[in-house]
Tab-separated table of C-alpha atoms in Angstrom:
chain	number	residue	atom	x	y	z
A	1	MET	CA	104.992	58.481	106.104
A	2	ASN	CA	102.179	58.113	103.653
A	3	ARG	CA	104.337	59.328	100.529
A	4	SER	CA	101.481	58.294	98.077
A	5	MET	CA	99.019	60.436	99.802
A	6	ILE	CA	101.267	63.335	99.797
A	7	ARG	CA	101.981	62.905	96.137
A	8	TYR	CA	98.224	62.565	95.351
A	9	LEU	CA	97.423	65.784	97.346
A	10	LEU	CA	100.295	67.754	95.537
A	11	GLY	CA	98.725	66.576	92.125
A	12	ARG	CA	95.120	67.739	93.435
A	13	VAL	CA	96.659	71.092	94.344
A	14	LEU	CA	98.303	71.448	90.833
A	15	ARG	CA	94.983	70.538	89.112
A	16	ILE	CA	93.006	73.107	91.277
A	17	GLU	CA	95.608	75.801	90.531
A	18	ALA	CA	95.297	74.854	86.664
A	19	ILE	CA	91.617	75.710	86.849
A	20	LEU	CA	92.221	78.885	88.780
A	21	LEU	CA	94.740	79.955	86.395
A	22	LEU	CA	92.126	80.142	83.636
A	23	LEU	CA	89.964	82.821	85.408
A	24	PRO	CA	92.490	85.613	84.516
A	25	LEU	CA	91.853	84.437	80.780
A	26	PHE	CA	88.288	85.999	80.974
A	27	ILE	CA	89.826	89.249	82.157
A	28	SER	CA	92.159	89.386	79.174
A	29	PHE	CA	89.132	88.716	76.834
A	30	ILE	CA	87.148	91.522	78.333
A	31	TYR	CA	90.063	94.061	78.064
A	32	HIS	CA	91.467	92.454	74.703
A	33	GLU	CA	94.853	91.512	76.099
A	34	THR	CA	96.778	88.764	74.373
A	35	LEU	CA	98.923	88.074	77.265
A	36	GLY	CA	96.085	86.100	78.826
A	37	LEU	CA	96.993	83.184	76.480
A	38	MET	CA	100.002	82.673	78.661
A	39	PHE	CA	97.789	81.690	81.518
A	40	VAL	CA	96.366	78.769	79.314
A	41	ALA	CA	99.829	77.501	78.605
A	42	VAL	CA	100.652	77.356	82.382
A	43	ALA	CA	97.433	75.920	83.356
A	44	LEU	CA	97.811	73.027	80.712
A	45	GLY	CA	101.270	72.407	82.159
A	46	SER	CA	100.052	72.323	85.722
A	47	PHE	CA	97.025	70.248	85.020
A	48	LEU	CA	99.128	67.629	83.060
A	49	LEU	CA	101.532	67.334	85.895
A	50	GLY	CA	98.766	67.118	88.325
A	51	MET	CA	97.214	64.262	86.314
A	52	ILE	CA	100.590	62.411	86.426
A	53	LEU	CA	100.728	62.748	90.045
A	54	THR	CA	97.092	61.594	90.614
A	55	ILE	CA	96.980	58.663	88.225
A	56	HIS	CA	97.365	56.140	90.895
A	57	LYS	CA	95.196	56.635	93.927
A	58	PRO	CA	96.925	55.925	97.306
A	59	GLU	CA	96.207	52.659	99.100
A	60	SER	CA	95.564	54.435	102.437
A	61	THR	CA	94.271	57.879	102.999
A	62	VAL	CA	95.119	57.867	106.570
A	63	PHE	CA	97.012	61.198	107.177
A	64	TYR	CA	98.831	62.243	110.458
A	65	LEU	CA	99.910	65.560	111.574
A	66	LYS	CA	103.535	64.891	110.320
A	67	GLU	CA	102.236	64.186	106.870
A	68	GLY	CA	99.893	67.182	107.049
A	69	CYS	CA	102.679	69.605	107.785
A	70	VAL	CA	104.840	68.389	105.013
A	71	THR	CA	102.072	68.287	102.652
A	72	CYS	CA	101.036	71.806	103.622
A	73	ALA	CA	104.457	73.277	103.104
A	74	MET	CA	105.210	71.456	99.866
A	75	SER	CA	101.588	72.436	98.554
A	76	TRP	CA	102.313	76.166	99.149
A	77	ILE	CA	105.760	76.199	97.720
A	78	THR	CA	104.470	74.235	94.564
A	79	LEU	CA	101.507	76.730	94.247
A	80	SER	CA	103.837	79.546	94.282
A	81	LEU	CA	106.454	78.099	91.758
A	82	VAL	CA	103.756	77.475	89.237
A	83	GLY	CA	101.778	80.767	89.874
A	84	ALA	CA	104.721	82.884	89.315
A	85	LEU	CA	105.194	81.640	85.697
A	86	PRO	CA	102.585	83.972	84.148
A	87	PHE	CA	104.540	87.062	85.484
A	88	TYR	CA	107.765	85.716	84.222
A	89	LEU	CA	107.039	84.187	80.926
A	90	THR	CA	105.070	87.310	79.829
A	91	GLY	CA	107.793	89.421	80.644
A	92	GLU	CA	105.977	91.706	83.047
A	93	ILE	CA	108.260	90.745	85.898
A	94	PRO	CA	111.512	89.962	83.970
A	95	SER	CA	113.266	88.161	86.934
A	96	TYR	CA	111.859	84.858	88.034
A	97	THR	CA	113.131	85.615	91.673
A	98	ASP	CA	111.057	88.745	91.669
A	99	ALA	CA	107.996	86.966	90.064
A	100	LEU	CA	108.264	84.324	92.837
A	101	PHE	CA	108.586	86.964	95.493
A	102	GLU	CA	105.380	88.611	94.327
A	103	THR	CA	103.632	85.365	93.951
A	104	ILE	CA	104.552	84.130	97.431
A	105	SER	CA	103.473	87.504	98.781
A	106	GLY	CA	100.125	87.152	97.093
A	107	PHE	CA	99.446	83.487	98.065
A	108	THR	CA	100.644	84.221	101.555
A	109	THR	CA	98.373	87.373	101.695
A	110	THR	CA	101.374	89.538	102.692
A	111	GLY	CA	101.230	92.242	99.970
A	112	ALA	CA	104.935	93.164	100.035
A	113	SER	CA	105.792	94.025	96.450
A	114	ILE	CA	108.767	94.336	94.193
A	115	LEU	CA	106.936	96.658	91.826
A	116	ALA	CA	107.462	100.379	91.803
A	117	ASP	CA	104.627	100.961	89.473
A	118	VAL	CA	101.750	98.409	89.371
A	119	GLU	CA	99.671	100.195	87.005
A	120	VAL	CA	101.942	99.320	84.042
A	121	LEU	CA	100.820	95.634	84.509
A	122	SER	CA	98.170	94.393	82.194
A	123	LYS	CA	94.599	93.926	83.744
A	124	CYS	CA	94.832	90.002	83.682
A	125	MET	CA	97.979	90.325	85.719
A	126	LEU	CA	96.485	92.692	88.076
A	127	PHE	CA	93.700	90.237	88.586
A	128	TRP	CA	95.838	87.353	89.009
A	129	ARG	CA	97.852	89.325	91.474
A	130	SER	CA	94.745	90.008	93.583
A	131	PHE	CA	93.368	86.702	93.038
A	132	THR	CA	96.440	85.100	94.661
A	133	HIS	CA	95.289	86.877	97.790
A	134	TRP	CA	91.878	85.364	97.707
A	135	ILE	CA	93.095	81.864	97.145
A	136	GLY	CA	95.708	81.983	99.959
A	137	GLY	CA	93.179	83.764	102.435
A	138	MET	CA	91.118	80.807	103.425
A	139	GLY	CA	93.671	78.406	102.115
A	140	VAL	CA	93.691	75.922	99.103
A	141	LEU	CA	94.110	72.914	101.493
A	142	VAL	CA	90.981	73.861	103.243
A	143	PHE	CA	89.110	73.907	99.930
A	144	LEU	CA	90.523	70.540	99.217
A	145	LEU	CA	89.177	69.163	102.661
A	146	ALA	CA	85.745	70.138	101.135
A	147	ILE	CA	85.869	67.934	98.293
A	148	ILE	CA	88.354	65.002	99.185
A	149	PRO	CA	87.302	62.097	101.396
A	150	MET	CA	89.944	61.282	103.924
A	151	SER	CA	90.084	58.917	106.945
A	152	GLY	CA	91.785	58.239	110.164
A	153	GLY	CA	91.459	61.794	111.557
A	154	SER	CA	93.487	62.968	108.409
A	155	ASN	CA	91.257	65.959	107.718
A	156	ILE	CA	91.805	67.738	110.934
A	157	ASN	CA	95.609	67.149	110.715
A	158	LEU	CA	95.762	68.857	107.233
A	159	MET	CA	93.534	71.720	108.615
A	160	ARG	CA	95.630	72.213	111.552
A	161	ALA	CA	98.706	72.495	109.312
A	162	GLU	CA	97.248	75.290	107.157
A	163	SER	CA	94.848	77.069	109.586
A	164	PRO	CA	96.172	80.079	111.579
A	165	GLY	CA	95.946	80.024	115.296
A	166	PRO	CA	97.112	78.062	118.329
A	167	SER	CA	94.507	75.594	117.924
A	168	VAL	CA	91.823	74.479	115.158
A	169	GLY	CA	88.517	72.818	115.878
A	170	LYS	CA	85.458	71.541	114.118
A	171	LEU	CA	82.417	73.869	113.602
A	172	VAL	CA	80.307	70.716	113.011
A	173	PRO	CA	80.994	67.093	113.463
A	174	LYS	CA	82.563	66.608	110.019
A	175	ILE	CA	85.485	68.628	108.899
A	176	LYS	CA	84.436	68.466	105.381
A	177	SER	CA	81.368	70.195	106.362
A	178	THR	CA	83.486	72.690	108.244
A	179	ALA	CA	85.485	73.550	105.247
A	180	ARG	CA	82.343	74.192	103.207
A	181	ILE	CA	80.823	76.567	105.961
A	182	LEU	CA	84.132	78.464	106.188
A	183	TYR	CA	84.224	78.985	102.347
A	184	MET	CA	80.400	80.040	102.186
A	185	ILE	CA	81.155	82.599	104.820
A	186	TYR	CA	84.262	83.685	103.141
A	187	MET	CA	82.601	84.103	99.567
A	188	ALA	CA	79.419	85.657	100.968
A	189	MET	CA	81.457	88.497	102.642
A	190	THR	CA	83.540	88.968	99.498
A	191	LEU	CA	80.494	89.355	97.446
A	192	ILE	CA	78.988	91.850	99.974
A	193	GLU	CA	81.924	93.901	99.963
A	194	PHE	CA	82.145	93.864	96.211
A	195	VAL	CA	78.609	95.177	95.890
A	196	ALA	CA	79.153	97.882	98.678
A	197	LEU	CA	82.113	99.184	96.588
A	198	LEU	CA	80.186	99.285	93.428
A	199	ILE	CA	77.319	101.312	95.267
A	200	ALA	CA	80.169	103.672	96.431
A	201	ARG	CA	80.927	104.169	92.592
A	202	MET	CA	84.145	102.246	92.461
A	203	ASP	CA	85.083	100.801	89.075
A	204	ALA	CA	83.972	97.294	88.894
A	205	PHE	CA	87.499	95.841	87.952
A	206	GLU	CA	89.091	97.837	90.989
A	207	ALA	CA	86.100	96.600	93.162
A	208	ILE	CA	86.740	92.973	92.649
A	209	CYS	CA	90.460	93.410	92.969
A	210	THR	CA	89.975	95.285	96.195
A	211	ALA	CA	87.422	92.805	97.667
A	212	MET	CA	89.674	89.885	96.899
A	213	GLY	CA	92.573	91.902	98.460
A	214	THR	CA	90.552	92.719	101.583
A	215	ALA	CA	89.017	89.196	101.919
A	216	GLY	CA	92.442	87.598	101.999
A	217	THR	CA	93.781	90.490	104.068
A	218	GLY	CA	96.513	90.697	101.403
A	219	GLY	CA	97.063	94.338	100.409
A	220	PHE	CA	97.841	94.223	96.751
A	221	GLY	CA	96.145	97.181	95.018
A	222	VAL	CA	95.507	98.261	91.464
A	223	ARG	CA	97.020	101.658	91.966
A	224	SER	CA	100.478	102.640	92.838
A	225	ASP	CA	99.379	104.830	95.645
A	226	SER	CA	97.392	101.936	97.181
A	227	PHE	CA	94.259	103.681	98.561
A	228	ALA	CA	95.444	107.465	98.953
A	229	SER	CA	93.460	108.330	95.788
A	230	TYR	CA	90.128	106.693	96.683
A	231	SER	CA	87.149	108.539	98.354
A	232	ALA	CA	86.595	108.608	101.877
A	233	ALA	CA	83.250	106.512	101.476
A	234	GLU	CA	85.415	103.843	99.554
A	235	GLN	CA	88.014	103.881	102.329
A	236	TRP	CA	85.583	103.412	105.152
A	237	ILE	CA	83.936	100.501	103.331
A	238	VAL	CA	87.400	98.807	102.968
A	239	THR	CA	88.245	99.766	106.632
A	240	ILE	CA	84.928	98.048	107.990
A	241	PHE	CA	85.633	94.662	105.902
A	242	MET	CA	89.346	94.587	106.877
A	243	ILE	CA	88.251	94.528	110.459
A	244	LEU	CA	85.493	91.872	109.725
A	245	PHE	CA	87.822	89.592	107.794
A	246	GLY	CA	90.205	89.790	110.898
A	247	VAL	CA	87.528	88.348	113.218
A	248	ASN	CA	87.586	84.565	113.993
A	249	PHE	CA	85.117	82.931	111.699
A	250	ASN	CA	83.869	80.716	114.527
A	251	ALA	CA	82.037	83.993	115.635
A	252	TYR	CA	80.275	84.163	112.318
A	253	TYR	CA	79.289	80.587	112.469
A	254	LEU	CA	77.735	81.343	115.937
A	255	ILE	CA	76.022	84.461	114.595
A	256	LEU	CA	74.530	82.433	111.649
A	257	PHE	CA	73.055	80.051	114.031
A	258	GLY	CA	71.550	82.397	116.368
A	259	GLN	CA	74.154	82.241	119.053
A	260	VAL	CA	74.923	86.136	118.802
A	261	GLY	CA	75.531	86.531	122.565
A	262	ARG	CA	77.949	83.728	122.729
A	263	ALA	CA	79.837	85.091	119.647
A	264	PHE	CA	80.389	88.538	121.319
A	265	ARG	CA	81.293	86.809	124.550
A	266	MET	CA	84.557	85.265	122.896
A	267	GLU	CA	87.429	86.864	124.686
A	268	GLU	CA	89.602	86.941	121.718
A	269	VAL	CA	87.066	88.797	119.659
A	270	ARG	CA	86.511	91.458	122.402
A	271	THR	CA	90.163	92.023	122.981
A	272	TYR	CA	90.584	92.499	119.183
A	273	PHE	CA	87.940	95.120	118.877
A	274	CYS	CA	89.238	96.741	122.220
A	275	VAL	CA	92.889	96.890	120.656
A	276	ILE	CA	91.722	98.566	117.465
A	277	LEU	CA	89.437	101.193	119.213
A	278	ALA	CA	92.427	102.205	121.655
A	279	ALA	CA	94.940	102.366	118.577
A	280	ILE	CA	92.458	104.467	116.504
A	281	ALA	CA	92.068	106.930	119.381
A	282	ILE	CA	95.948	107.169	120.126
A	283	ILE	CA	96.723	107.743	116.316
A	284	MET	CA	93.783	109.951	115.658
A	285	PHE	CA	94.837	112.401	118.330
A	286	ASP	CA	98.497	112.170	117.388
A	287	THR	CA	97.847	112.940	113.710
A	288	ILE	CA	95.039	115.577	113.931
A	289	HIS	CA	97.639	118.416	113.666
A	290	ILE	CA	98.791	116.965	110.369
A	291	TYR	CA	95.406	116.642	108.730
A	292	GLY	CA	93.714	119.767	110.213
A	293	SER	CA	90.403	117.800	110.327
A	294	PHE	CA	88.930	115.422	112.952
A	295	PHE	CA	87.128	113.527	110.361
A	296	THR	CA	90.253	113.114	108.137
A	297	ALA	CA	92.424	112.056	110.980
A	298	LEU	CA	89.664	109.516	112.107
A	299	THR	CA	89.514	108.106	108.578
A	300	HIS	CA	93.208	107.607	108.099
A	301	ALA	CA	93.680	106.412	111.628
A	302	SER	CA	91.017	103.829	111.381
A	303	PHE	CA	92.087	102.631	107.793
A	304	GLN	CA	95.716	102.278	108.925
A	305	VAL	CA	94.815	100.672	112.160
A	306	ALA	CA	92.359	98.263	110.398
A	307	SER	CA	94.985	97.542	107.619
A	308	ILE	CA	97.908	96.713	109.900
A	309	ILE	CA	96.202	94.876	112.668
A	310	THR	CA	94.641	92.571	110.188
A	311	THR	CA	97.947	92.377	108.099
A	312	THR	CA	96.090	93.637	104.958
A	313	GLY	CA	98.708	96.119	104.147
A	314	PHE	CA	96.560	98.722	102.191
A	315	ALA	CA	97.830	102.396	102.795
A	316	SER	CA	95.531	105.411	102.649
A	317	ALA	CA	98.448	107.665	103.660
A	318	ASP	CA	102.141	107.649	104.003
A	319	PHE	CA	102.071	106.611	107.698
A	320	ASP	CA	105.994	106.511	107.568
A	321	LEU	CA	105.768	110.320	107.960
A	322	TRP	CA	103.496	110.260	111.015
A	323	ASP	CA	104.921	111.042	114.310
A	324	VAL	CA	106.966	108.524	116.309
A	325	THR	CA	104.209	107.521	118.616
A	326	SER	CA	101.743	106.532	115.805
A	327	ARG	CA	104.393	104.559	113.912
A	328	ILE	CA	105.321	102.645	117.136
A	329	VAL	CA	101.704	101.858	117.612
A	330	LEU	CA	101.476	100.593	114.101
A	331	VAL	CA	104.717	98.424	114.611
A	332	MET	CA	103.024	96.936	117.729
A	333	LEU	CA	99.875	96.142	115.808
A	334	MET	CA	102.135	94.293	113.327
A	335	PHE	CA	103.029	91.844	115.876
A	336	ILE	CA	99.665	91.393	117.358
A	337	GLY	CA	97.919	90.631	114.261
A	338	ALA	CA	94.204	89.460	113.695
A	339	CYS	CA	92.144	86.802	115.424
A	340	ALA	CA	92.960	83.047	115.211
A	341	GLY	CA	90.649	81.376	112.595
A	342	SER	CA	90.381	84.513	110.396
A	343	THR	CA	92.297	85.287	107.173
A	344	GLY	CA	94.637	87.627	109.047
A	345	GLY	CA	98.234	87.163	109.813
A	346	GLY	CA	100.524	88.096	112.876
A	347	ILE	CA	100.954	86.258	116.181
A	348	LYS	CA	97.330	86.294	116.689
A	349	VAL	CA	95.363	87.935	119.494
A	350	SER	CA	94.433	84.814	121.290
A	351	ARG	CA	98.247	83.972	121.967
A	352	PHE	CA	98.707	87.378	123.501
A	353	VAL	CA	95.445	86.912	125.717
A	354	ILE	CA	96.922	83.413	126.783
A	355	ALA	CA	100.347	84.888	127.333
A	356	ALA	CA	98.900	87.857	129.390
A	357	LYS	CA	96.800	85.376	131.529
A	358	THR	CA	99.764	83.171	132.136
A	359	VAL	CA	101.649	86.348	133.394
A	360	PHE	CA	99.075	87.385	135.841
A	361	LYS	CA	98.571	83.865	136.878
A	362	GLU	CA	102.347	83.683	137.699
A	363	ILE	CA	102.179	87.006	139.629
A	364	GLY	CA	99.190	85.651	141.502
A	365	GLY	CA	101.232	82.521	142.402
A	366	TYR	CA	103.754	84.946	144.043
A	367	ILE	CA	101.269	86.582	146.051
A	368	HIS	CA	99.232	83.557	147.099
A	369	SER	CA	101.866	80.792	146.933
A	370	LYS	CA	99.342	78.177	147.983
A	371	SER	CA	96.474	79.074	145.610
A	372	ILE	CA	95.702	76.730	142.606
A	373	LYS	CA	94.061	78.803	139.588
A	374	LYS	CA	93.316	77.162	136.353
A	375	LEU	CA	93.780	79.378	133.254
A	376	THR	CA	90.621	79.671	131.272
A	377	MET	CA	89.435	81.211	127.880
A	378	ASP	CA	85.735	81.890	127.255
A	379	GLY	CA	84.955	80.074	130.530
A	380	LYS	CA	86.665	76.913	129.467
A	381	PRO	CA	89.963	75.560	130.917
A	382	VAL	CA	92.988	76.070	128.678
A	383	GLU	CA	94.585	72.772	128.066
A	384	HIS	CA	98.324	72.271	129.113
A	385	GLU	CA	99.028	71.269	125.348
A	386	VAL	CA	97.521	74.744	124.203
A	387	LEU	CA	99.875	76.467	126.815
A	388	ARG	CA	102.760	74.450	125.669
A	389	SER	CA	102.212	75.179	122.131
A	390	VAL	CA	101.941	79.015	122.611
A	391	ASN	CA	105.165	79.061	124.582
A	392	VAL	CA	106.973	77.154	121.817
A	393	PHE	CA	105.470	79.363	119.298
A	394	PHE	CA	106.770	82.561	120.881
A	395	ILE	CA	110.233	80.966	121.309
A	396	THR	CA	110.454	79.795	117.748
A	397	TYR	CA	108.959	83.101	116.392
A	398	ILE	CA	111.881	85.026	118.361
A	399	PHE	CA	114.411	82.817	116.950
A	400	LEU	CA	113.413	82.832	113.349
A	401	PHE	CA	112.870	86.550	113.560
A	402	GLY	CA	116.420	87.037	114.926
A	403	LEU	CA	117.885	84.920	112.452
A	404	SER	CA	116.101	86.473	109.540
A	405	THR	CA	117.223	89.988	110.727
A	406	LEU	CA	120.696	88.917	110.817
A	407	LEU	CA	120.765	87.344	107.472
A	408	ILE	CA	119.293	90.294	105.498
A	409	SER	CA	121.411	92.695	107.423
A	410	ILE	CA	124.133	91.834	105.073
A	411	ASP	CA	122.662	93.991	102.512
A	412	ASP	CA	123.649	96.841	104.763
A	413	HIS	CA	120.218	98.757	104.965
A	414	ASP	CA	119.310	100.961	107.777
A	415	PRO	CA	118.146	99.012	111.082
A	416	VAL	CA	114.494	100.323	110.656
A	417	THR	CA	114.205	99.161	107.209
A	418	ILE	CA	115.887	95.664	108.127
A	419	PHE	CA	113.766	95.289	111.292
A	420	THR	CA	110.272	96.220	109.562
A	421	ALA	CA	111.143	94.105	106.532
A	422	VAL	CA	111.270	91.122	108.601
A	423	THR	CA	108.439	92.297	110.714
A	424	ALA	CA	106.081	92.873	107.586
A	425	THR	CA	106.981	89.414	105.847
A	426	ILE	CA	106.860	87.113	108.827
A	427	ASN	CA	103.760	88.735	110.032
A	428	ASN	CA	102.284	88.686	106.405
A	429	ILE	CA	101.560	92.492	106.476
A	430	GLY	CA	103.243	94.010	103.380
A	431	PRO	CA	104.454	97.572	104.072
A	432	GLY	CA	107.121	98.347	106.710
A	433	LEU	CA	108.840	101.497	107.454
A	434	SER	CA	111.701	103.488	105.818
A	435	ALA	CA	112.950	101.855	102.548
A	436	VAL	CA	110.044	99.322	102.643
A	437	GLY	CA	107.386	101.937	103.698
A	438	PRO	CA	103.921	102.273	102.318
A	439	THR	CA	105.251	104.447	99.091
A	440	GLN	CA	108.426	102.161	98.703
A	441	ASN	CA	108.867	98.463	97.762
A	442	PHE	CA	111.108	95.493	98.529
A	443	ALA	CA	113.098	95.533	95.073
A	444	CYS	CA	116.130	97.105	97.022
A	445	PHE	CA	117.039	93.799	98.531
A	446	SER	CA	119.630	91.354	97.206
A	447	ILE	CA	118.481	88.033	95.703
A	448	SER	CA	119.642	86.028	98.925
A	449	SER	CA	117.618	88.331	101.196
A	450	LYS	CA	114.628	88.107	98.976
A	451	TYR	CA	114.623	84.326	99.345
A	452	VAL	CA	114.960	84.679	103.189
A	453	LEU	CA	111.910	87.030	103.079
A	454	MET	CA	109.997	84.697	100.957
A	455	PHE	CA	110.707	82.025	103.482
A	456	ASP	CA	109.483	84.152	106.160
A	457	MET	CA	106.294	84.957	104.217
A	458	LEU	CA	105.590	81.204	103.932
A	459	ALA	CA	106.681	80.433	107.579
A	460	GLY	CA	104.368	83.075	108.773
A	461	ARG	CA	101.355	82.185	106.734
A	462	LEU	CA	101.835	78.517	107.887
A	463	GLU	CA	102.451	79.251	111.561
A	464	LEU	CA	106.181	78.442	111.362
A	465	PHE	CA	106.425	74.748	111.931
A	466	PRO	CA	105.149	73.164	108.662
A	467	MET	CA	108.030	75.201	106.785
A	468	LEU	CA	110.546	74.353	109.553
A	469	MET	CA	109.783	70.687	109.173
A	470	LEU	CA	111.307	70.746	105.797
A	471	PHE	CA	114.532	71.524	107.461
A	472	THR	CA	114.392	68.373	109.615
A	473	PRO	CA	116.621	65.723	108.356
A	474	ASN	CA	114.539	63.066	110.062
A	475	VAL	CA	111.432	64.072	108.008
A	476	TRP	CA	113.452	63.672	104.778
A	477	LYS	CA	115.075	60.325	105.645
A	478	GLU	CA	111.585	58.917	106.184
A	479	PHE	CA	110.253	60.588	103.062
A	480	LEU	CA	113.048	59.371	101.004
A	481	HIS	CA	113.720	56.015	102.676
A	482	PRO	CA	110.356	54.798	104.154
A	483	THR	CA	110.198	51.520	106.196
A	484	SER	CA	108.801	48.477	104.639
A	485	ARG	CA	105.754	48.985	106.777
A	486	PRO	CA	104.466	52.493	107.074
A	487	THR	CA	104.133	53.735	110.553
A	488	TYR	CA	100.314	54.422	109.904
A	489	LEU	CA	99.861	50.651	109.272
A	490	ARG	CA	101.894	49.192	112.310
A	491	LYS	CA	100.390	47.480	115.215
A	492	LYS	CA	100.531	49.517	118.337
């Protein structure tokens, strides 16, 4: 295992985080808050530690999938451990466990909170809280790929470890250029939403926090009622952008280069919009008697469907009070999630499309036993490796979901709270139902349960396996006691 490269990348992550930690300082200057100075102290510590880890450059930058997964998991843990310090050291979140929960929820774009009243936080802390969504949305390691030269297929292995979805490919021949294109699209869309919210007369500070939360499909708001007190115009703008950020970014690349037809022919994208329209229709007709107005029911149904399927987690209404049918639809959307290659979480639409096609192919095999039909996606054959990875993902997901549910059941909450708490964290959504509903928070859980849910948030954001690899003895054996000649330098 290339330990020197893992160490070097962790150092670069810490140095980048140090720079990012300085941004809330400008907010503290604008609003005359002295708490912003704590960000300087944490940034200095992060930068110095990063410098120590990057003093010696690695002899080889060759980086394979195993190292990519380990680096990815360790980077996100390190990012969260340091990012939680401003909350804790300023006393705005007195418990480090709670500060870490809030930070992991931010970086993983989950949006689950332990805070009952977010409006008591200082402006610089509210900014940092929303900014963690924006950082985690596209991924800090994807940003690193845009600036660090690596060889031996290393870039794609690091990108595969962090990027959501069953497979990751290149938009252009060089992964470095792919990472830059992704971030350019990401930043442009964030800026457009920010301007649109300003036009809708939203306060500038709230607009930038909302844009960052929407872009990362995170869900941290600056008001305790999330989005309930915003105007219908502001809600519709956020609804549209939540849906847009849940689309596979490959579609935007195709649109940018004039291949609009090809972008809209992507099966995953078409399925994604069909699911959204169907869910909105069901919930709208199911809740129209509650609101007494077609437009109001349509607004809330559209907002909540967009928020849940993209795993953003904003709430324009207390959907825990809706009828059973609407709540069941929302829980189903929690599992489906957004498109692969987007900033959204969940199992991903593409996996469900492949799983559905596999089922129909199997049924067809029973009817026509001698027929040989190849599974296709967007007109191309689905490789056996992709099918295998989808099946393994579902099996692992079910196992981890069941284990997490069992572990937090020790807290003796009601089944709906326990089930939706795990659903909301492992799918990076935020709110669940009952005690963790849109008007509630996760403070009711014990310390041990919070760590289980924190693991679920990280595992969900990193597609399970990078985090699970940290519990594999062979990985640590090779990491702590490497062979005299690393595997990436041995002759085959």
